[in-house]
């Protein structure tokens, strides 16, 4: 099945670039930048990756990001992800980044955007992989900071296609960020948001109706509300689901309990993605493999997920059709 999975052309629509920082790279960068990490070794970092919920992960994730300092660091991080994604058959990547994680440490947009853009341009040449960025607002910070962030981002938006909303979900509902989303829309950006990962179905409704998002990240708790499911099916709203992440953050007890099969049966437009692969034990191919191994997904289901991922992407209709035609040939 590994061969089938890596040959299936697919889009990855839910991956946080800061969540692709492998412990080895974290240590290399910390060393070359003279940054003190709160861990003594790669083994100690990995041992700390025992999460009880989203917050327990985020606390460590923001510490790890401190190693990232220079344009070269951001270039190396993005290159490592895109090289790895290419081996998993990813032909299109829409990649989250958290500017506030960096600007709050005194690292400006020009530093990370230069590194990201150069790596993305090189990956097009090396792998033919197409990539764009999604700028995420950190929802645990005041909504005014999100507004200041999108205004500060304005001169740096080349390669950014959309805005998103991530970090601690419960207690930070989507409607707090309506002004930042309105500004982003006035800049020509599209919109997505994390909702229904730990938060209730109401957060999914408000992301759709108040923020006007086109895609929901996670959305697994949508199943608790049949009216919401009907709405998501009717409007073919894509949900970017991350099975191994949901297991690692205890959103579900195990892969065998994951609601993905029920979501597919309900007619939802679901795709499979890695979220923070360096922290959750696997890249996008590992997520597909987990579904095959534990839930018995066969070629038909895996192909449907790959097809959904392309359909859910922000590619133009022409490029979607070309990639879908290629998928059918494979
Ligand atoms: N930031 C990185 N990964 C995240 C997740 N799974 N949920 C919310 N914020 C995140
Ligand atoms: Zn996420």
Coordinates of C-alpha atoms and ligand atoms in Angstrom, one line a residue:
X1 CA 0.0 0.0 0.0
X2 CA 3.0 2.3 0.6
X3 CA 3.7 2.4 -3.1
X4 CA 0.1 3.1 -4.0
X5 CA -0.1 5.9 -1.4
X6 CA 3.1 7.6 -2.5
X7 CA 2.1 7.4 -6.2
X8 CA -1.4 8.9 -5.6
X9 CA -1.1 12.6 -6.5
X10 CA -2.6 14.6 -3.6
X11 CA -2.8 18.0 -2.0
X12 CA -1.8 18.8 1.6
X13 CA -4.0 21.6 2.9
X14 CA -3.4 21.4 6.7
X15 CA 0.2 21.5 7.7
X16 CA 1.8 24.1 10.0
X17 CA 5.4 24.8 8.8
X18 CA 6.5 25.3 12.4
X19 CA 5.1 21.8 13.1
X20 CA 7.5 20.3 10.6
X21 CA 10.5 21.2 12.7
X22 CA 12.1 17.8 13.6
X23 CA 14.1 17.7 16.8
X24 CA 17.4 17.1 15.0
X25 CA 16.9 20.3 13.0
X26 CA 15.7 22.2 16.1
X27 CA 19.0 21.3 17.8
X28 CA 21.2 22.1 14.8
X29 CA 19.5 25.5 14.4
X30 CA 19.6 26.3 18.2
X31 CA 23.4 25.5 18.2
X32 CA 24.2 27.6 15.1
X33 CA 22.1 30.5 16.4
X34 CA 23.3 30.3 20.1
X35 CA 19.7 29.8 21.3
X36 CA 19.2 28.0 24.6
X37 CA 16.4 25.3 24.4
X38 CA 14.6 24.0 27.4
X39 CA 15.8 20.5 26.4
X40 CA 19.2 18.9 26.7
X41 CA 19.0 16.4 23.9
X42 CA 17.0 15.2 20.9
X43 CA 15.9 12.3 23.1
X44 CA 14.7 14.6 25.8
X45 CA 12.6 16.5 23.2
X46 CA 11.0 13.4 21.9
X47 CA 10.3 12.2 25.4
X48 CA 8.4 15.5 26.0
X49 CA 6.0 14.7 23.1
X50 CA 3.5 13.0 25.3
X51 CA 0.4 15.2 24.9
X52 CA -2.8 15.2 26.9
X53 CA -4.6 17.8 24.8
X54 CA -4.1 20.7 22.3
X55 CA -2.7 23.1 25.0
X56 CA -0.1 20.6 26.2
X57 CA 1.2 20.4 22.7
X58 CA 1.1 24.1 22.0
X59 CA 3.2 24.9 25.1
X60 CA 6.1 22.8 23.7
X61 CA 5.5 23.8 20.1
X62 CA 6.0 27.5 20.7
X63 CA 9.2 26.7 22.7
X64 CA 10.7 24.7 19.8
X65 CA 10.0 27.5 17.3
X66 CA 12.5 29.7 19.2
X67 CA 15.3 27.9 17.4
X68 CA 14.2 29.6 14.1
X69 CA 16.1 32.8 13.6
X70 CA 17.5 33.5 10.2
X71 CA 16.2 33.4 6.6
X72 CA 18.4 30.3 6.1
X73 CA 16.5 28.6 9.0
X74 CA 13.1 29.2 7.4
X75 CA 14.5 28.1 4.0
X76 CA 15.8 24.9 5.5
X77 CA 12.6 24.2 7.4
X78 CA 10.4 24.7 4.3
X79 CA 12.8 22.8 2.0
X80 CA 12.8 19.8 4.3
X81 CA 9.0 19.8 4.4
X82 CA 8.6 20.1 0.6
X83 CA 11.2 17.4 -0.1
X84 CA 9.4 15.1 2.3
X85 CA 6.0 16.0 0.9
X86 CA 7.2 15.3 -2.7
X87 CA 8.1 11.7 -1.7
X88 CA 4.6 11.3 -0.3
X89 CA 3.1 12.2 -3.7
X90 CA 2.1 15.8 -2.7
X91 CA 1.7 17.9 -5.8
X92 CA 0.1 20.9 -4.1
X93 CA 0.7 22.2 -0.6
X94 CA -1.1 25.1 1.1
X95 CA 1.0 25.7 4.2
X96 CA 0.2 27.5 7.4
X97 CA 2.6 29.8 9.1
X98 CA 2.2 31.7 12.4
X99 CA 3.8 35.2 11.9
X100 CA 3.1 36.2 15.5
X101 CA 5.2 33.3 16.8
X102 CA 8.1 35.0 15.1
X103 CA 7.3 38.7 15.2
X104 CA 6.8 38.4 19.0
X105 CA 10.5 37.3 19.2
X106 CA 11.7 40.3 17.2
X107 CA 11.9 38.4 13.9
X108 CA 10.3 40.4 11.1
X109 CA 8.2 39.4 8.1
X110 CA 11.1 39.9 5.7
X111 CA 13.2 37.2 7.5
X112 CA 10.7 34.3 7.4
X113 CA 9.0 35.3 4.1
X114 CA 12.3 35.5 2.2
X115 CA 13.3 32.0 3.5
X116 CA 9.9 30.5 2.7
X117 CA 9.6 32.0 -0.8
X118 CA 13.0 30.9 -1.9
X119 CA 12.4 27.4 -0.7
X120 CA 9.1 27.2 -2.4
X121 CA 10.6 28.5 -5.7
X122 CA 13.4 25.9 -5.5
X123 CA 10.9 23.1 -4.8
X124 CA 8.9 24.0 -7.9
X125 CA 12.1 23.6 -9.9
X126 CA 13.2 20.4 -8.1
X127 CA 9.9 18.5 -7.7
X128 CA 7.3 20.4 -9.7
X129 CA 5.4 20.8 -6.5
X130 CA 3.1 23.8 -6.2
X131 CA 3.0 25.6 -2.9
X132 CA 1.4 28.7 -1.3
X133 CA 1.1 30.0 2.2
X134 CA -1.8 30.6 4.6
X135 CA -1.1 33.2 7.2
X136 CA -2.6 32.2 10.6
X137 CA -3.7 34.4 13.4
X138 CA -2.9 33.1 16.9
X139 CA -6.4 33.0 18.6
X140 CA -5.0 32.9 22.2
X141 CA -3.7 36.5 21.7
X142 CA -5.9 39.6 21.6
X143 CA -8.0 40.2 18.4
X144 CA -6.3 43.6 18.1
X145 CA -3.0 41.8 17.6
X146 CA -4.5 39.8 14.7
X147 CA -5.6 43.2 13.1
X148 CA -2.1 44.6 13.6
X149 CA -0.5 41.4 12.1
X150 CA -2.6 41.5 8.9
X151 CA -1.8 45.2 8.5
X152 CA 1.9 44.6 9.0
X153 CA 1.8 41.7 6.6
X154 CA 0.4 43.8 3.7
X155 CA 3.8 44.5 2.0
X156 CA 4.8 40.9 2.3
X157 CA 1.9 39.0 0.9
X158 CA 3.5 37.5 -2.3
X159 CA 2.9 33.8 -2.0
X160 CA 0.2 34.1 0.6
X161 CA -3.3 32.9 -0.7
X162 CA -5.4 32.9 2.5
X163 CA -5.6 33.6 6.2
X164 CA -6.4 31.1 8.9
X165 CA -7.0 30.8 12.6
X166 CA -5.1 28.5 14.9
X167 CA -3.8 27.9 18.5
X168 CA -5.9 27.3 21.6
X169 CA -9.5 26.9 20.4
X170 CA -11.9 26.7 23.4
X171 CA -12.6 30.1 24.8
X172 CA -11.4 31.9 21.7
X173 CA -14.3 31.7 19.3
X174 CA -14.1 32.7 15.6
X175 CA -16.2 35.8 15.8
X176 CA -13.5 37.6 17.9
X177 CA -11.5 37.8 14.7
X178 CA -14.0 39.3 12.2
X179 CA -12.1 42.6 11.7
X180 CA -8.8 40.9 10.9
X181 CA -10.7 38.6 8.4
X182 CA -12.4 41.6 6.8
X183 CA -9.1 43.3 6.3
X184 CA -7.6 40.1 4.8
X185 CA -10.5 39.9 2.4
X186 CA -9.9 43.5 1.3
X187 CA -6.3 42.4 0.4
X188 CA -7.7 39.7 -1.9
X189 CA -7.0 36.8 0.5
X190 CA -9.2 33.8 0.9
X191 CA -10.2 32.4 4.3
X192 CA -10.1 29.2 6.3
X193 CA -10.2 28.6 10.1
X194 CA -9.5 25.8 12.6
X195 CA -12.9 24.9 14.1
X196 CA -14.4 21.9 15.8
X197 CA -11.1 20.3 16.8
X198 CA -11.7 20.7 20.5
X199 CA -14.4 23.4 20.2
X200 CA -18.1 22.8 19.7
X201 CA -20.1 22.8 16.4
X202 CA -21.1 26.4 17.2
X203 CA -17.5 27.4 16.4
X204 CA -17.8 25.8 12.9
X205 CA -21.1 27.6 12.3
X206 CA -19.5 31.0 13.3
X207 CA -16.4 30.4 11.2
X208 CA -18.7 29.9 8.2
X209 CA -21.3 32.6 8.9
X210 CA -19.3 35.3 10.6
X211 CA -15.8 34.9 9.3
X212 CA -17.0 33.6 5.9
X213 CA -14.4 30.9 5.6
X214 CA -14.3 28.6 2.6
X215 CA -12.8 25.6 4.4
X216 CA -12.8 24.2 7.9
X217 CA -9.6 22.8 9.5
X218 CA -10.4 19.7 11.5
X219 CA -14.2 20.1 11.9
X220 CA -14.4 16.6 13.4
X221 CA -16.9 17.7 16.1
X222 CA -19.3 18.8 13.3
X223 CA -20.8 15.3 13.5
X224 CA -22.4 16.2 16.8
X225 CA -24.8 18.6 14.9
X226 CA -26.9 17.0 12.1
X227 CA -28.0 20.5 10.8
X228 CA -24.4 21.5 10.5
X229 CA -23.5 18.3 8.7
X230 CA -26.4 19.0 6.3
X231 CA -25.1 22.5 5.7
X232 CA -21.5 21.3 5.1
X233 CA -22.7 18.6 2.7
X234 CA -25.0 21.0 0.8
X235 CA -22.3 23.7 0.3
X236 CA -19.5 21.1 -0.2
X237 CA -17.4 22.9 2.4
X238 CA -14.1 21.1 2.6
X239 CA -12.9 19.7 6.0
X240 CA -9.2 19.2 6.4
X241 CA -8.9 16.3 8.8
X242 CA -5.7 15.2 10.5
X243 CA -6.1 11.7 12.0
X244 CA -2.7 11.1 13.6
X245 CA -3.0 14.6 15.2
X246 CA -6.4 13.8 16.6
X247 CA -4.9 10.7 18.2
X248 CA -1.8 12.5 19.6
X249 CA -3.9 15.3 21.1
X250 CA -6.5 12.9 22.5
X251 CA -9.4 14.3 20.4
X252 CA -10.1 10.6 19.8
X253 CA -8.9 7.6 21.8
X254 CA -7.3 5.8 18.9
X255 CA -7.2 5.7 15.1
X256 CA -9.7 2.8 15.3
X257 CA -12.2 5.3 16.8
X258 CA -11.6 8.1 14.3
X259 CA -14.8 9.5 12.9
X260 CA -13.4 9.8 9.4
X261 CA -15.4 6.8 8.0
X262 CA -18.6 8.3 9.4
X263 CA -17.7 11.7 7.9
X264 CA -17.2 10.1 4.5
X265 CA -20.5 8.1 4.8
X266 CA -22.3 11.4 5.6
X267 CA -21.1 12.8 2.3
X268 CA -18.7 15.4 3.7
X269 CA -15.8 16.6 1.5
X270 CA -13.0 15.4 3.7
X271 CA -9.2 15.3 3.0
X272 CA -6.4 13.8 5.1
X273 CA -3.5 15.9 6.3
X274 CA -0.6 15.8 8.8
X275 CA -1.1 19.0 10.9
X276 CA 2.3 19.0 12.8
X277 CA 4.1 15.9 11.5
X278 CA 7.3 16.4 13.5
X279 CA 5.2 16.2 16.7
X280 CA 2.5 13.7 15.9
X281 CA 4.4 10.8 14.5
X282 CA 3.8 11.1 10.8
X283 CA 3.7 13.0 7.5
X284 CA 0.7 12.9 5.2
X285 CA 1.7 9.5 3.7
X286 CA 1.8 8.1 7.3
X287 CA -1.7 9.3 7.9
X288 CA -3.0 7.5 4.7
X289 CA -1.0 4.4 5.8
X290 CA -2.6 4.5 9.2
X291 CA -6.1 4.6 7.7
X292 CA -5.1 1.6 5.5
X293 CA -3.6 -0.4 8.4
X294 CA -6.0 0.4 11.2
X295 CA -9.3 1.2 9.5
X296 CA -8.9 -1.1 6.5
X297 CA -9.1 1.7 3.9
X298 CA -8.4 0.2 0.4
X299 CA -7.4 1.8 -2.9
X300 CA -10.9 3.1 -3.5
X301 CA -11.1 5.0 -0.2
X302 CA -7.6 6.3 -0.4
X303 CA -8.1 7.5 -4.0
X304 CA -11.3 9.2 -3.0
X305 CA -9.4 11.1 -0.2
X306 CA -6.7 12.1 -2.7
X307 CA -9.4 13.3 -5.1
X308 CA -11.1 15.2 -2.4
X309 CA -7.8 16.9 -1.4
X310 CA -7.3 18.3 -4.9
X311 CA -10.9 19.4 -5.2
X312 CA -10.6 21.1 -1.8
X313 CA -7.5 23.1 -2.7
X314 CA -7.3 26.7 -3.8
X315 CA -5.9 25.8 -7.2
X316 CA -7.8 27.3 -10.2
X317 CA -10.4 25.1 -11.9
X318 CA -8.1 24.4 -14.8
X319 CA -5.2 23.2 -12.6
X320 CA -7.6 21.1 -10.5
X321 CA -8.9 19.4 -13.6
X322 CA -5.4 18.7 -14.8
X323 CA -4.3 17.2 -11.5
X324 CA -7.5 15.2 -11.2
X325 CA -7.0 13.8 -14.7
X326 CA -3.4 12.9 -13.8
X327 CA -4.8 11.1 -10.6
X328 CA -7.3 9.1 -12.8
X329 CA -4.4 8.0 -15.0
X330 CA -2.3 6.9 -12.0
Ligands
LIG1 N1 -1.2 25.0 15.7 C1 -0.5 24.0 15.3 N2 -1.2 22.9 15.3 C2 -2.5 23.2 15.7 C3 -3.7 22.5 15.9 N3 -3.8 21.2 15.7 N4 -4.7 23.2 16.4 C4 -4.7 24.5 16.7 N5 -3.5 25.2 16.5 C5 -2.5 24.6 16.0
LIG2 ZN1 -3.7 22.6 12.6

